């Protein structure tokens, strides 16, 4: 079974690491790799990838597990 780790970066993208397949909304296979960063601010012009635009839009989110 594939295993991947997805880490929401503080005020930035999801960092995806491991064994995974990335597929777009139309079912197209986008990338096969062991690491990528996915936009979660909505400002990337190359979605689903992060291009660093979160820094310019002052995206702020620090995800933490509720305990
Ligand atoms: S999170 Fe980096 S461009 Fe959106």
Short mmCIF file of N, CA and C and ligand atoms in Angstrom, two decimals:
data_model
loop_
_atom_site.label_atom_id
_atom_site.label_comp_id
_atom_site.label_asym_id
_atom_site.label_seq_id
_atom_site.Cartn_x
_atom_site.Cartn_y
_atom_site.Cartn_z
N UNK A 1 0.84 -1.19 0.00
CA UNK A 1 0.00 0.00 0.00
C UNK A 1 0.88 1.24 0.00
N UNK A 2 0.50 2.24 -0.80
CA UNK A 2 1.24 3.49 -0.87
C UNK A 2 1.16 4.22 0.46
N UNK A 3 2.23 4.92 0.76
CA UNK A 3 2.24 5.70 1.98
C UNK A 3 2.82 7.06 1.68
N UNK A 4 2.14 8.09 2.12
CA UNK A 4 2.61 9.45 1.91
C UNK A 4 2.38 10.26 3.18
N UNK A 5 3.18 11.30 3.31
CA UNK A 5 3.02 12.24 4.41
C UNK A 5 2.64 13.58 3.82
N UNK A 6 1.61 14.22 4.35
CA UNK A 6 1.17 15.54 3.91
C UNK A 6 1.27 16.48 5.10
N UNK A 7 2.11 17.48 4.94
CA UNK A 7 2.36 18.41 6.04
C UNK A 7 1.96 19.82 5.61
N UNK A 8 0.96 20.41 6.26
CA UNK A 8 0.62 21.80 5.96
C UNK A 8 1.68 22.71 6.56
N UNK A 9 2.37 23.43 5.69
CA UNK A 9 3.41 24.34 6.19
C UNK A 9 2.79 25.56 6.82
N UNK A 10 3.41 26.07 7.84
CA UNK A 10 2.91 27.29 8.46
C UNK A 10 2.84 28.41 7.42
N UNK A 11 1.65 28.93 7.21
CA UNK A 11 1.41 30.04 6.28
C UNK A 11 1.85 29.72 4.85
N UNK A 12 1.83 28.44 4.49
CA UNK A 12 2.30 28.06 3.15
C UNK A 12 1.67 26.79 2.64
N UNK A 13 2.33 26.13 1.68
CA UNK A 13 1.73 25.00 0.97
C UNK A 13 1.70 23.70 1.77
N UNK A 14 1.00 22.73 1.18
CA UNK A 14 1.08 21.37 1.68
C UNK A 14 2.36 20.76 1.13
N UNK A 15 3.16 20.20 1.97
CA UNK A 15 4.37 19.48 1.55
C UNK A 15 4.01 18.00 1.54
N UNK A 16 4.06 17.39 0.36
CA UNK A 16 3.67 15.99 0.21
C UNK A 16 4.93 15.18 -0.05
N UNK A 17 5.14 14.16 0.74
CA UNK A 17 6.32 13.32 0.62
C UNK A 17 5.92 11.86 0.68
N UNK A 18 6.61 11.04 -0.08
CA UNK A 18 6.39 9.61 0.02
C UNK A 18 6.04 8.99 -1.32
N UNK A 19 5.25 7.95 -1.24
CA UNK A 19 4.84 7.18 -2.40
C UNK A 19 3.40 7.58 -2.73
N UNK A 20 3.21 8.41 -3.77
CA UNK A 20 1.88 8.89 -4.10
C UNK A 20 1.77 9.15 -5.59
N UNK A 21 0.54 9.31 -6.05
CA UNK A 21 0.24 9.69 -7.43
C UNK A 21 -0.63 10.93 -7.35
N UNK A 22 -0.29 11.96 -8.12
CA UNK A 22 -1.06 13.20 -8.13
C UNK A 22 -1.92 13.23 -9.40
N UNK A 23 -3.23 13.39 -9.24
CA UNK A 23 -4.18 13.35 -10.35
C UNK A 23 -5.04 14.61 -10.30
N UNK A 24 -5.26 15.25 -11.46
CA UNK A 24 -6.08 16.48 -11.47
C UNK A 24 -7.57 16.14 -11.49
N UNK A 25 -8.40 17.17 -11.52
CA UNK A 25 -9.84 16.99 -11.45
C UNK A 25 -10.43 16.27 -12.64
N UNK A 26 -9.67 16.21 -13.76
CA UNK A 26 -10.13 15.51 -14.96
C UNK A 26 -9.59 14.09 -15.03
N UNK A 27 -8.85 13.70 -14.00
CA UNK A 27 -8.30 12.35 -13.97
C UNK A 27 -6.94 12.20 -14.62
N UNK A 28 -6.33 13.32 -15.00
CA UNK A 28 -5.01 13.27 -15.61
C UNK A 28 -3.92 13.13 -14.55
N UNK A 29 -3.00 12.25 -14.83
CA UNK A 29 -1.86 12.05 -13.93
C UNK A 29 -0.91 13.23 -14.13
N UNK A 30 -0.66 14.00 -13.07
CA UNK A 30 0.12 15.22 -13.18
C UNK A 30 1.60 15.01 -12.94
N UNK A 31 1.94 14.22 -11.99
CA UNK A 31 3.33 14.12 -11.60
C UNK A 31 3.54 12.83 -10.84
N UNK A 32 4.63 12.20 -11.12
CA UNK A 32 4.99 11.04 -10.31
C UNK A 32 6.34 11.37 -9.71
N UNK A 33 6.36 11.56 -8.45
CA UNK A 33 7.59 11.95 -7.77
C UNK A 33 7.48 11.52 -6.32
N UNK A 34 8.48 11.79 -5.56
CA UNK A 34 8.43 11.44 -4.14
C UNK A 34 8.28 12.67 -3.26
N UNK A 35 8.10 13.85 -3.92
CA UNK A 35 7.96 15.06 -3.12
C UNK A 35 7.38 16.18 -3.97
N UNK A 36 6.46 16.96 -3.40
CA UNK A 36 5.97 18.15 -4.07
C UNK A 36 5.34 19.08 -3.04
N UNK A 37 5.07 20.30 -3.47
CA UNK A 37 4.41 21.29 -2.62
C UNK A 37 3.15 21.73 -3.33
N UNK A 38 2.01 21.64 -2.65
CA UNK A 38 0.72 21.96 -3.24
C UNK A 38 0.15 23.23 -2.63
N UNK A 39 -0.34 24.10 -3.52
CA UNK A 39 -0.89 25.39 -3.10
C UNK A 39 -2.12 25.19 -2.22
N UNK A 40 -2.21 25.95 -1.18
CA UNK A 40 -3.44 26.00 -0.39
C UNK A 40 -3.89 27.43 -0.13
N UNK A 41 -3.17 28.40 -0.73
CA UNK A 41 -3.59 29.80 -0.57
C UNK A 41 -4.54 30.22 -1.69
N UNK A 42 -4.54 29.50 -2.82
CA UNK A 42 -5.41 29.82 -3.95
C UNK A 42 -4.81 30.80 -4.94
N UNK A 43 -3.61 31.29 -4.71
CA UNK A 43 -3.02 32.33 -5.55
C UNK A 43 -2.02 31.81 -6.58
N UNK A 44 -1.71 30.54 -6.58
CA UNK A 44 -0.76 29.98 -7.53
C UNK A 44 -1.29 30.09 -8.96
N UNK A 45 -0.42 30.45 -9.90
CA UNK A 45 -0.81 30.44 -11.31
C UNK A 45 -0.37 29.14 -11.99
N UNK A 46 0.02 28.17 -11.19
CA UNK A 46 0.39 26.85 -11.70
C UNK A 46 -0.21 25.77 -10.79
N UNK A 47 -1.50 25.94 -10.44
CA UNK A 47 -2.17 24.97 -9.57
C UNK A 47 -2.12 23.58 -10.19
N UNK A 48 -1.94 22.59 -9.38
CA UNK A 48 -2.06 22.59 -7.93
C UNK A 48 -0.75 22.88 -7.21
N UNK A 49 0.28 23.27 -7.93
CA UNK A 49 1.58 23.44 -7.29
C UNK A 49 1.73 24.81 -6.65
N UNK A 50 2.49 24.88 -5.61
CA UNK A 50 2.84 26.14 -4.97
C UNK A 50 3.93 26.81 -5.80
N UNK A 51 3.79 28.11 -6.02
CA UNK A 51 4.82 28.87 -6.74
C UNK A 51 5.38 30.00 -5.87
N UNK A 52 5.04 29.98 -4.61
CA UNK A 52 5.53 31.01 -3.69
C UNK A 52 4.63 32.22 -3.58
N UNK A 53 3.50 32.22 -4.29
CA UNK A 53 2.60 33.37 -4.27
C UNK A 53 1.95 33.58 -2.90
N UNK A 54 1.95 32.57 -2.05
CA UNK A 54 1.36 32.72 -0.71
C UNK A 54 2.07 33.81 0.09
N UNK A 55 3.31 34.07 -0.23
CA UNK A 55 4.06 35.10 0.51
C UNK A 55 3.51 36.49 0.18
N UNK A 56 3.09 36.70 -1.07
CA UNK A 56 2.60 38.01 -1.49
C UNK A 56 1.16 38.29 -1.10
N UNK A 57 0.39 37.24 -0.83
CA UNK A 57 -1.02 37.46 -0.50
C UNK A 57 -1.25 37.39 1.00
N UNK A 58 -0.19 37.27 1.74
CA UNK A 58 -0.26 37.24 3.21
C UNK A 58 -1.14 36.11 3.71
N UNK A 59 -1.08 34.97 3.01
CA UNK A 59 -1.81 33.79 3.45
C UNK A 59 -1.36 33.41 4.86
N UNK A 60 -2.32 33.17 5.72
CA UNK A 60 -1.99 32.83 7.10
C UNK A 60 -2.82 31.66 7.57
N UNK A 61 -2.16 30.56 7.88
CA UNK A 61 -2.82 29.42 8.48
C UNK A 61 -1.76 28.53 9.11
N UNK A 62 -1.97 28.20 10.33
CA UNK A 62 -1.06 27.31 11.05
C UNK A 62 -1.87 26.14 11.58
N UNK A 63 -1.92 25.10 10.76
CA UNK A 63 -2.73 23.93 11.11
C UNK A 63 -2.10 23.15 12.26
N UNK A 64 -2.91 22.85 13.23
CA UNK A 64 -2.47 22.03 14.35
C UNK A 64 -3.58 21.05 14.69
N UNK A 65 -3.21 19.87 15.12
CA UNK A 65 -4.19 18.88 15.53
C UNK A 65 -4.76 19.30 16.88
N UNK A 66 -6.08 19.30 16.96
CA UNK A 66 -6.72 19.61 18.24
C UNK A 66 -6.49 18.49 19.22
N UNK A 67 -6.12 18.82 20.40
CA UNK A 67 -5.85 17.78 21.42
C UNK A 67 -6.84 17.88 22.54
S1 LIG B 1 0.53 28.05 -1.07
FE1 LIG B 1 2.20 28.74 -2.21
S2 LIG B 1 1.33 29.66 -3.95
FE2 LIG B 1 -0.36 29.05 -2.77
#
